[in-house]
Tab-separated table of C-alpha atoms in Angstrom:
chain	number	residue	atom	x	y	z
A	809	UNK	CA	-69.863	-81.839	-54.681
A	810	UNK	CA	-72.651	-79.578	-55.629
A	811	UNK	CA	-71.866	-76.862	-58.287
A	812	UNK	CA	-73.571	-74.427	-60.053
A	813	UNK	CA	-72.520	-72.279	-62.611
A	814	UNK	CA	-74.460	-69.222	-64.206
A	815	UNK	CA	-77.482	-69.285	-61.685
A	816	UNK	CA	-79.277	-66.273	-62.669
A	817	UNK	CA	-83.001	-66.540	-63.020
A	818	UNK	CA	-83.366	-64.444	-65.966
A	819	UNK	CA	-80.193	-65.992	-68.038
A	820	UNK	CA	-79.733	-69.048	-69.433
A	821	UNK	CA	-77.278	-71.808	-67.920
A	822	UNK	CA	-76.337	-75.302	-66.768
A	823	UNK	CA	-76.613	-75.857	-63.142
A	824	UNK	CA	-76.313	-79.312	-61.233
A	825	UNK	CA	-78.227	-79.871	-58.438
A	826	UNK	CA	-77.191	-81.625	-54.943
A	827	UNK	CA	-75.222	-84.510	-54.653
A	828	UNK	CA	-78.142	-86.564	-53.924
A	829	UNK	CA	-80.050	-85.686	-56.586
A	830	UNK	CA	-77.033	-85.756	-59.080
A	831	UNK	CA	-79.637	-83.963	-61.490
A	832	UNK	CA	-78.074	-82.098	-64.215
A	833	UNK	CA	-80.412	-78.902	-65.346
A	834	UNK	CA	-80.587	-77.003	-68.358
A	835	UNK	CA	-82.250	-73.737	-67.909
A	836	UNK	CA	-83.441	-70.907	-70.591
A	837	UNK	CA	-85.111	-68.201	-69.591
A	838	UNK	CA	-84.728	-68.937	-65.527
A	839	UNK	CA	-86.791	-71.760	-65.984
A	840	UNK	CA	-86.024	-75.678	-66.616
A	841	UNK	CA	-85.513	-76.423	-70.072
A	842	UNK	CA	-83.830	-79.943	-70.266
A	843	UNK	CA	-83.484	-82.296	-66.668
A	844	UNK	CA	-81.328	-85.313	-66.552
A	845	UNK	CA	-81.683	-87.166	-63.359
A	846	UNK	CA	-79.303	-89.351	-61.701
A	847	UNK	CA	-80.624	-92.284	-63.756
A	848	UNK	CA	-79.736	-90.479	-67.078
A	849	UNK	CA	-83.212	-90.114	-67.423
A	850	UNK	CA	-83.926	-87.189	-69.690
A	851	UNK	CA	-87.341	-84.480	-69.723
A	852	UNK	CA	-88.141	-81.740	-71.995
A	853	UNK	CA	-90.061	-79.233	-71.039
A	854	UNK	CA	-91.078	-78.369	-74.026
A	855	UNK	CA	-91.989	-80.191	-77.540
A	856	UNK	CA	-88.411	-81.534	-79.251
A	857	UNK	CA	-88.552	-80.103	-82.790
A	858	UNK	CA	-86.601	-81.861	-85.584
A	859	UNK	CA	-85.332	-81.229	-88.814
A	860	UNK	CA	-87.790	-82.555	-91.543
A	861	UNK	CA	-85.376	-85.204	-92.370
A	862	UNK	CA	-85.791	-87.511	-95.212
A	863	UNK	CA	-85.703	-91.365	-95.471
A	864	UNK	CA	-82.110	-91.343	-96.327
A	865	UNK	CA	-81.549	-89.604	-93.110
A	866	UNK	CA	-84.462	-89.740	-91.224
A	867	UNK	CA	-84.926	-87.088	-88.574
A	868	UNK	CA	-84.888	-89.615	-85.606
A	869	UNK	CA	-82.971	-92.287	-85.757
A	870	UNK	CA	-80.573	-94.794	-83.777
A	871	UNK	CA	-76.861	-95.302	-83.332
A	872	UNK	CA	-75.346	-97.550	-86.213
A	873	UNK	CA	-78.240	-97.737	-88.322
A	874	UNK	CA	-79.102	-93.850	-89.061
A	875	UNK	CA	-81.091	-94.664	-92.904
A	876	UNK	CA	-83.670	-96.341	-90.321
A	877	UNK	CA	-85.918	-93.910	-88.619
A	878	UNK	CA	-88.940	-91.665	-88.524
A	879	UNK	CA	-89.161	-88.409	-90.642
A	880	UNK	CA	-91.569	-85.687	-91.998
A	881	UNK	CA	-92.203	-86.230	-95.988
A	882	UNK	CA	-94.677	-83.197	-96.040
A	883	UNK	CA	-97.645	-80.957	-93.835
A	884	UNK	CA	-99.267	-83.478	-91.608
A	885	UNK	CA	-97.241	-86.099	-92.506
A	886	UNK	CA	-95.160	-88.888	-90.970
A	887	UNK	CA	-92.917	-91.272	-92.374
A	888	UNK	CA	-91.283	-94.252	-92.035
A	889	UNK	CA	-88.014	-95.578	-93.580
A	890	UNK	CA	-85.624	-98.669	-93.569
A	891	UNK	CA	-82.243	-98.945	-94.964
A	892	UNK	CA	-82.705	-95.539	-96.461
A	893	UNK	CA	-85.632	-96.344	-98.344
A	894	UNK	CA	-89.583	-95.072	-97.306
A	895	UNK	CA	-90.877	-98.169	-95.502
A	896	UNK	CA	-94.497	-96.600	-94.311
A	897	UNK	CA	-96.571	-93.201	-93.700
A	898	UNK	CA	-98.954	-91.654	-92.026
A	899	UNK	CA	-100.728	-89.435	-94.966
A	900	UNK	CA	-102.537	-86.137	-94.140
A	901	UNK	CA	-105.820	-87.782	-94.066
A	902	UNK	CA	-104.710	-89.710	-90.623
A	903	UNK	CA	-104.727	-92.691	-93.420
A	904	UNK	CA	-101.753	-95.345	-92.585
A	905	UNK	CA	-100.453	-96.589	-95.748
A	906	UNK	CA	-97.037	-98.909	-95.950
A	907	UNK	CA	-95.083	-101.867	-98.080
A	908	UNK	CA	-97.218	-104.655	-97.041
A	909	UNK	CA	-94.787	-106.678	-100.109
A	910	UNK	CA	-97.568	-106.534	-102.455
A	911	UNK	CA	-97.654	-103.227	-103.088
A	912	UNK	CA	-95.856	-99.336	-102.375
A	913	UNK	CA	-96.421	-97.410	-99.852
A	914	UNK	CA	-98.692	-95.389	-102.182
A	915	UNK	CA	-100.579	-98.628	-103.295
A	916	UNK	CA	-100.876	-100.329	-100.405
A	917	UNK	CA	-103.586	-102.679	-99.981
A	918	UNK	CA	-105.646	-103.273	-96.624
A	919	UNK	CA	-109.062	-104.327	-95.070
A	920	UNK	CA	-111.215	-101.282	-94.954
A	921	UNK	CA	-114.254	-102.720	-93.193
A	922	UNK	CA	-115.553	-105.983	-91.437
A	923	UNK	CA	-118.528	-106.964	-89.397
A	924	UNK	CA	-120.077	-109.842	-87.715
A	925	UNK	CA	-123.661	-110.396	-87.080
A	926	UNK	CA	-126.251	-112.308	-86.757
A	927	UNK	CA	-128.203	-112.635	-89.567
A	928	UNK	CA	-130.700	-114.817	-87.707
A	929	UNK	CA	-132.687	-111.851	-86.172
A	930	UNK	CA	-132.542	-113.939	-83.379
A	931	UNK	CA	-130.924	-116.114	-81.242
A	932	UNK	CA	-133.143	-118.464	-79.077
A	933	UNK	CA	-132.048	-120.319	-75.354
A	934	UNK	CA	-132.913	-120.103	-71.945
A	935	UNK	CA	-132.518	-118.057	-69.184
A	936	UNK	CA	-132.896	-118.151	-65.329
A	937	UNK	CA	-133.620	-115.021	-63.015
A	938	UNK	CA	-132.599	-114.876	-59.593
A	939	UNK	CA	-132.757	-111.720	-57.681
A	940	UNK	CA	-131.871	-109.487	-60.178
A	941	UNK	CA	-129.047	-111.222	-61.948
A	942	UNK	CA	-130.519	-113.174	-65.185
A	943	UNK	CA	-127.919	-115.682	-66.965
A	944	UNK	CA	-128.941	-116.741	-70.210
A	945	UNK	CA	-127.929	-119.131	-71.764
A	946	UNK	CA	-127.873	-118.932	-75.993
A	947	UNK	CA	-125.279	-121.364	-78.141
A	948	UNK	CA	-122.720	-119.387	-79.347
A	949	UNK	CA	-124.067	-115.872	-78.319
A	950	UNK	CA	-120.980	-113.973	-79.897
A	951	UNK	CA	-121.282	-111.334	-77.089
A	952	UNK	CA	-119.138	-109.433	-74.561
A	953	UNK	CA	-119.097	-107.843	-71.617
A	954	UNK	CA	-120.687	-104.274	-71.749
A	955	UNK	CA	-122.403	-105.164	-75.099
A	956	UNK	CA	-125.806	-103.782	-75.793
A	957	UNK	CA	-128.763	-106.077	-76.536
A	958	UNK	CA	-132.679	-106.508	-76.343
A	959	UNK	CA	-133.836	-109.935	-74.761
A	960	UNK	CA	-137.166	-111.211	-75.340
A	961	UNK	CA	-138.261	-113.661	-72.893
A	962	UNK	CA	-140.969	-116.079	-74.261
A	963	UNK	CA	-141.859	-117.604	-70.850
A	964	UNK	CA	-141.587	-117.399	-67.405
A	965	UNK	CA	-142.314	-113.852	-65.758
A	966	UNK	CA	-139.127	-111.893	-66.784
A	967	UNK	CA	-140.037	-108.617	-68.890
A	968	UNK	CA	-138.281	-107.748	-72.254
A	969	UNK	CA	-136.408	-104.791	-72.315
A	970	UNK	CA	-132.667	-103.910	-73.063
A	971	UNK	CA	-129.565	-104.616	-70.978
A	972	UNK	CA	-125.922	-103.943	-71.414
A	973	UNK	CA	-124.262	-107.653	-70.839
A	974	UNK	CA	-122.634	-107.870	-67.032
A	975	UNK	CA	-120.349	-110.689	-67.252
A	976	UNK	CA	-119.691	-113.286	-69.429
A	977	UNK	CA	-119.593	-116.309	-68.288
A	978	UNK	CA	-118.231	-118.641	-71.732
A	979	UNK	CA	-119.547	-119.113	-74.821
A	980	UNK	CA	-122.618	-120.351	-74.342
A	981	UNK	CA	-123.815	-118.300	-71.406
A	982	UNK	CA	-124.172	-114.606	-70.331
A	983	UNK	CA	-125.261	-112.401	-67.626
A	984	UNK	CA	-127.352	-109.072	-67.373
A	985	UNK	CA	-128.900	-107.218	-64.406
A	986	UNK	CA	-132.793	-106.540	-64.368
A	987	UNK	CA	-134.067	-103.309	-62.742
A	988	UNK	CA	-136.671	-105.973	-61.269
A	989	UNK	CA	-135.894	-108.631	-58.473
A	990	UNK	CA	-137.848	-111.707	-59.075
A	991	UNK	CA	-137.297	-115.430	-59.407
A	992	UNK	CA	-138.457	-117.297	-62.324
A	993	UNK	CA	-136.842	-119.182	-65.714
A	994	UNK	CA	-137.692	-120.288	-68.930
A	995	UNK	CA	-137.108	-119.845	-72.930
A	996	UNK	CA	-135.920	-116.650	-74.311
A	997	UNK	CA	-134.719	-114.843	-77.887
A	998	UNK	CA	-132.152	-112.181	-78.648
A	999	UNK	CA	-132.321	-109.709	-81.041
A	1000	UNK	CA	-130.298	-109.260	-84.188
A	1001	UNK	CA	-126.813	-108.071	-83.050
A	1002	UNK	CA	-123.773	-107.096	-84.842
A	1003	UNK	CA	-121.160	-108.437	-82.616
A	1004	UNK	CA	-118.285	-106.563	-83.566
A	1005	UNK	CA	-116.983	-104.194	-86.946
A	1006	UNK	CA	-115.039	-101.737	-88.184
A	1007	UNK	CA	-115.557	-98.785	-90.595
A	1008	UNK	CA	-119.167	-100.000	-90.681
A	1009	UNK	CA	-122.346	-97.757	-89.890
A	1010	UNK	CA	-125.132	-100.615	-89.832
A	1011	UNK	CA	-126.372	-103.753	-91.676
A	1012	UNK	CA	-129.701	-103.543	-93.720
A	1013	UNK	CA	-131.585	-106.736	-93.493
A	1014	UNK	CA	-133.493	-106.972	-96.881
A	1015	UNK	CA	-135.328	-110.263	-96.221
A	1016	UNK	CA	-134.655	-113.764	-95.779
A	1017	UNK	CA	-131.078	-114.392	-96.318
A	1018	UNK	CA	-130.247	-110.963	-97.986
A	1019	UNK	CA	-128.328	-108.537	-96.390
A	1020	UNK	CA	-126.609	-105.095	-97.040
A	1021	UNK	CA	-123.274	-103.750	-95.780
A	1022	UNK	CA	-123.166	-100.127	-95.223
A	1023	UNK	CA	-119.568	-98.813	-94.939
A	1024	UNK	CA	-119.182	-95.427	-92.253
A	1025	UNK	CA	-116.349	-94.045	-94.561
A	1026	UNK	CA	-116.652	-94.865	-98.519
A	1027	UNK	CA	-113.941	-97.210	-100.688
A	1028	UNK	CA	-112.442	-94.994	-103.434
A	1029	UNK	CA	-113.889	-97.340	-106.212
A	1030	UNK	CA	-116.370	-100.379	-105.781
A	1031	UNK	CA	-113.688	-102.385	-107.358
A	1032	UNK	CA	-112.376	-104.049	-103.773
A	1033	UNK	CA	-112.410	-107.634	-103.213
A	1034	UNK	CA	-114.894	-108.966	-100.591
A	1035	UNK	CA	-114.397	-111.923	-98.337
A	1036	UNK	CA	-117.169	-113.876	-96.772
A	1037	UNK	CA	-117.814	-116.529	-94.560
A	1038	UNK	CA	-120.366	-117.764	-91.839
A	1039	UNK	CA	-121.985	-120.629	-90.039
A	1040	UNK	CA	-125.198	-122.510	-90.816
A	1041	UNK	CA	-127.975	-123.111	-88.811
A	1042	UNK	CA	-128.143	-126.946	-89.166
A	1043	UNK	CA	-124.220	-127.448	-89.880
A	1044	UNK	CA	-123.564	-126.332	-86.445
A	1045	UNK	CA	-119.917	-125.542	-87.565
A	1046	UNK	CA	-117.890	-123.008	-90.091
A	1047	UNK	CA	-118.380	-125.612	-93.182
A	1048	UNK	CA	-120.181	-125.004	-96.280
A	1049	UNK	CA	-121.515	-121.280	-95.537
A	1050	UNK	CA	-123.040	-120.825	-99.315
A	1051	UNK	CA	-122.555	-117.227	-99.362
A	1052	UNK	CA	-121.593	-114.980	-102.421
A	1053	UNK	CA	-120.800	-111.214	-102.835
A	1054	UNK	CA	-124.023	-110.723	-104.873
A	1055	UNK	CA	-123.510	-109.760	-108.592
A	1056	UNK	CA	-121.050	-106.450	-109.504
A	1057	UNK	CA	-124.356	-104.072	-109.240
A	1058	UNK	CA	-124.749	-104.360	-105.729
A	1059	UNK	CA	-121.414	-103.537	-104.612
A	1060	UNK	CA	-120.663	-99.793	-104.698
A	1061	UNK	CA	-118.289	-97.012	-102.745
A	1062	UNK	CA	-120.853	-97.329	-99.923
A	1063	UNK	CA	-122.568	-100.641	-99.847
A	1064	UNK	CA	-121.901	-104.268	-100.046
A	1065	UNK	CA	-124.927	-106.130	-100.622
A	1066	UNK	CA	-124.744	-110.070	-99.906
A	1067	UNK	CA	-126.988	-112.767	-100.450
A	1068	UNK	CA	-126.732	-116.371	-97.842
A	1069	UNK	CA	-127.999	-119.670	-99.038
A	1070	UNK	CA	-128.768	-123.080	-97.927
A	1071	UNK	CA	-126.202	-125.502	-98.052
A	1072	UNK	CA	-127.792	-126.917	-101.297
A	1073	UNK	CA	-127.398	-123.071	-103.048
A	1074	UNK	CA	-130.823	-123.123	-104.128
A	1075	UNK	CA	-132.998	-120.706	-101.851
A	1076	UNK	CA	-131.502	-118.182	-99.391
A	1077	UNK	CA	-131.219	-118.989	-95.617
A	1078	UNK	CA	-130.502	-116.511	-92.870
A	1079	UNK	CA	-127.286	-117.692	-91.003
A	1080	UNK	CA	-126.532	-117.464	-87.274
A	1081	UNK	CA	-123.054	-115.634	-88.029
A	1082	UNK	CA	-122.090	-113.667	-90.957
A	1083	UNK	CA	-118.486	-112.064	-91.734
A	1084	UNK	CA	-117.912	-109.821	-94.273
A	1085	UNK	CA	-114.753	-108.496	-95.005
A	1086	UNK	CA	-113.551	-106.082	-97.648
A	1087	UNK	CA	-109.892	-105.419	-98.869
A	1088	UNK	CA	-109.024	-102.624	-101.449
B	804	UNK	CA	-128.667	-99.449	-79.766
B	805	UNK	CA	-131.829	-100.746	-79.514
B	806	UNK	CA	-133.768	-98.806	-82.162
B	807	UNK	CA	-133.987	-100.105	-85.897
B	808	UNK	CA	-134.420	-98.038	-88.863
B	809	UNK	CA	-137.402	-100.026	-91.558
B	810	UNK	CA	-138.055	-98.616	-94.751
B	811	UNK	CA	-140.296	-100.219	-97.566
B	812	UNK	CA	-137.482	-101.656	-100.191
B	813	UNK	CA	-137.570	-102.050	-104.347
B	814	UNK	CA	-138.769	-105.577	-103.666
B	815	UNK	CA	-142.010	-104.640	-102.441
B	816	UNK	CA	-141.300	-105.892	-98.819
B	817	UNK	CA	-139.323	-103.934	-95.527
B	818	UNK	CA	-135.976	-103.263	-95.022
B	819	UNK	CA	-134.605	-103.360	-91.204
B	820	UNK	CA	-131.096	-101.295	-90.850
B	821	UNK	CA	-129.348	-102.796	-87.884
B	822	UNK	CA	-126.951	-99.826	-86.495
B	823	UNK	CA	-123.298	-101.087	-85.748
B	824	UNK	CA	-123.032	-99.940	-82.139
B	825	UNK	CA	-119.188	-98.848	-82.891
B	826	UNK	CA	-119.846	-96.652	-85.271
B	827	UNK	CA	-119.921	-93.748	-83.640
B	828	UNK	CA	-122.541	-92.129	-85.654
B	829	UNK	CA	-126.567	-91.597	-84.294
B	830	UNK	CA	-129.299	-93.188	-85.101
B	831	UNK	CA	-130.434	-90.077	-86.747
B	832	UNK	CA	-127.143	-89.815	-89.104
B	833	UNK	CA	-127.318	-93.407	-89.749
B	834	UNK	CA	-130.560	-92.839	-91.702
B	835	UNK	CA	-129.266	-90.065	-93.746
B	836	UNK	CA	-126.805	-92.389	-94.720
B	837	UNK	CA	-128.282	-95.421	-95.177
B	838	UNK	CA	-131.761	-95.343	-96.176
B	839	UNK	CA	-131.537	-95.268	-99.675
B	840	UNK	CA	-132.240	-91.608	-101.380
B	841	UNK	CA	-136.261	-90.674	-101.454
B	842	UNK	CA	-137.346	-93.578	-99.377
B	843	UNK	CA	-139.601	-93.143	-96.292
B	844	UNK	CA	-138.463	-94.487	-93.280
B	845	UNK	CA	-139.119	-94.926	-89.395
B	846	UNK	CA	-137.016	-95.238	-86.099
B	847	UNK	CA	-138.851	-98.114	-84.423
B	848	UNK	CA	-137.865	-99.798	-80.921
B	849	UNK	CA	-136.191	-103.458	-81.484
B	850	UNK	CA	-139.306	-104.663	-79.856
B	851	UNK	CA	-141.466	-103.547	-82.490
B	852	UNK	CA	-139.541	-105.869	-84.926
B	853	UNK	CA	-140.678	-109.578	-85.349
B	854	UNK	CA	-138.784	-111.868	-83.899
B	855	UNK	CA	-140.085	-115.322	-86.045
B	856	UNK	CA	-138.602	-114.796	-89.301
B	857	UNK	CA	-140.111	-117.429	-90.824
B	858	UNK	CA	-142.004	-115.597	-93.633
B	859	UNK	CA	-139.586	-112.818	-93.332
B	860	UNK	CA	-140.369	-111.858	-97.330
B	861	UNK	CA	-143.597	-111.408	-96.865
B	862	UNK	CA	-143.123	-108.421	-94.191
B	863	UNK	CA	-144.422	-105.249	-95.393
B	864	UNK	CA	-144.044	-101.571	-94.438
B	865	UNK	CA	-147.001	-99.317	-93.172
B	866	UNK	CA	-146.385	-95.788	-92.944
């Protein structure tokens, strides 16, 4: 049976709604403040504020285990806490730190940038044009679909320019669209890519084997630990890449600057696929 | 991107800065950042950069 109680429009109240709806209403104002629906589903129509809350008692938290939550340590701040104890936070600076078991949540330790690219300059195959779809086909091209890149073609009648990758197909092979119909096939390059990163603004190639890292958002010290690894040329697998950090000089708060070699160490060789990563 | 940023480097030969398409940043802001202070540089096409690498050290800038 439908009741309502209190149904003024410019008072507050509780009013339930039909019995098919079997919504429950809470109004401020005349107008809809909290809704439960049949399903006990609950909406706000408004933002739910909550006590700050600390990681003893967290401001939100669950039946049975209320030291385990979410609360607010400070301006612009969210934290995290288990068993009464600050597990994680988001700091002010959008940064997310947290107990990783090495470290605090003030110390933790992280990757704060990665790449991999090509240090090749290019990658050579084939390609075939029909219509104007061209698959090409390049070993281990590293791309993805709606990836940038510039394809030179070396012969046939196709014409170099740049296209954003259609499809791929596997591995090995890759589709783009020309803005030309023809019909024709033959050998082709790609340019230097950098297949995927994060908090990096570009790679400086400095010559054969010698490249730079250049980070979008600085380290707080150049004293992080850097990770690499690649694939040679010749090797034709992830085996002995031969490449090293570079001496303490040429890392810095901005720039990682890293040196490949030959599998024998003793001249530098560009590789095919170079990843860099750097914890702090 | 396909535009490259080449400056001439301490080595005596060219630098090419590849821009990390993620980034978010221009090409423009990624040479403020990145070229090294007081160097000259260019915004080339990727075409304009040679693509046989085999005497890669002895590339040279022009202005």
């Amino acid at each position: 049976m439908a009741s309502i109680i209190n149904t003024s429009t410019t008072l507050g109240g509780i009013a339930t709604e039909g019995d098919s709806s079997n919504e429950l209403k809470i109004q401020t104002d005349g107008t809809d403040a909290i809704s439960i629906d049949g399903s006990q589903v609950v909406t706000f129509a408004a933002p739910i504020v909550f006590p700050a809350g600390t990681a003893s008692t967290p401001a939100i938290t669950t039946t049975g285990d209320t030291n385990t939550g979410i609360f607010f340590p400070g301006a612009d701040r969210i934290g995290f806490a288990e068993g009464g104890a600050q597990c994680g936070e988001f700091d002010a600076s959008g940064n997310f730190q947290f107990n990783s078991g090495y470290g605090s949540v003030a110390t933790a330790y992280g990757c704060r940038a990665w790449v991999n690219f090509n240090g090749a300059g290019t990658l050579t195959g084939t390609y075939s044009q029909s219509g104007t779809t061209i698959t090409v086909t390049i070993t281990s091209h590293g791309l993805s679909q709606g990836k940038s890149v510039y394809i030179t073609f070396q012969s046939g009648t196709a014409s170099a320019e740049a296209f954003t990758v259609t499809s791929v197909t596997n591995a090995n092979v890759f589709v783009v669209t020309s803005a030309t119909s023809r019909t024709t096939s033959g050998n082709c390059t790609l340019a230097t890519v950098i297949r995927a990163s994060g908090n990096v603004s570009s790679i400086t190639d400095n010559g054969t084997g010698d490249y730079t890292v250049n980070f979008t958002t600085a380290m707080p010290d150049a004293n992080y630990a850097i990770v690499t690894t690649g694939q040679r040329n010749s090797a034709g697998g992830i085996t002995d890449t031969g490449i090293y950090g570079g001496a303490a000089s040429t890392l810095t708060t901005s720039t990682a600057r890293i040196s490949t070699l030959n599998g024998a160490a003793t001249a530098t060789e560009d590789l095919p696929v170079v990843c860099v990563a750097i914890f702090r | 991107m396909n535009q490259r940023i080449i400056y001439p480097n301490d080595e005596g030969g060219v630098s090419i800065i590849v821009p990390a398409p993620e980034c978010g940043l221009t090409i423009e802001q990624i040479a403020a950042k990145d070229v090294p202070a007081g160097k000259p540089y260019q915004i080339v096409d990727v075409s304009e950069i040679p693509t046989d690498r085999t005497f890669r050290n002895a590339w040279t800038y022009e202005e």
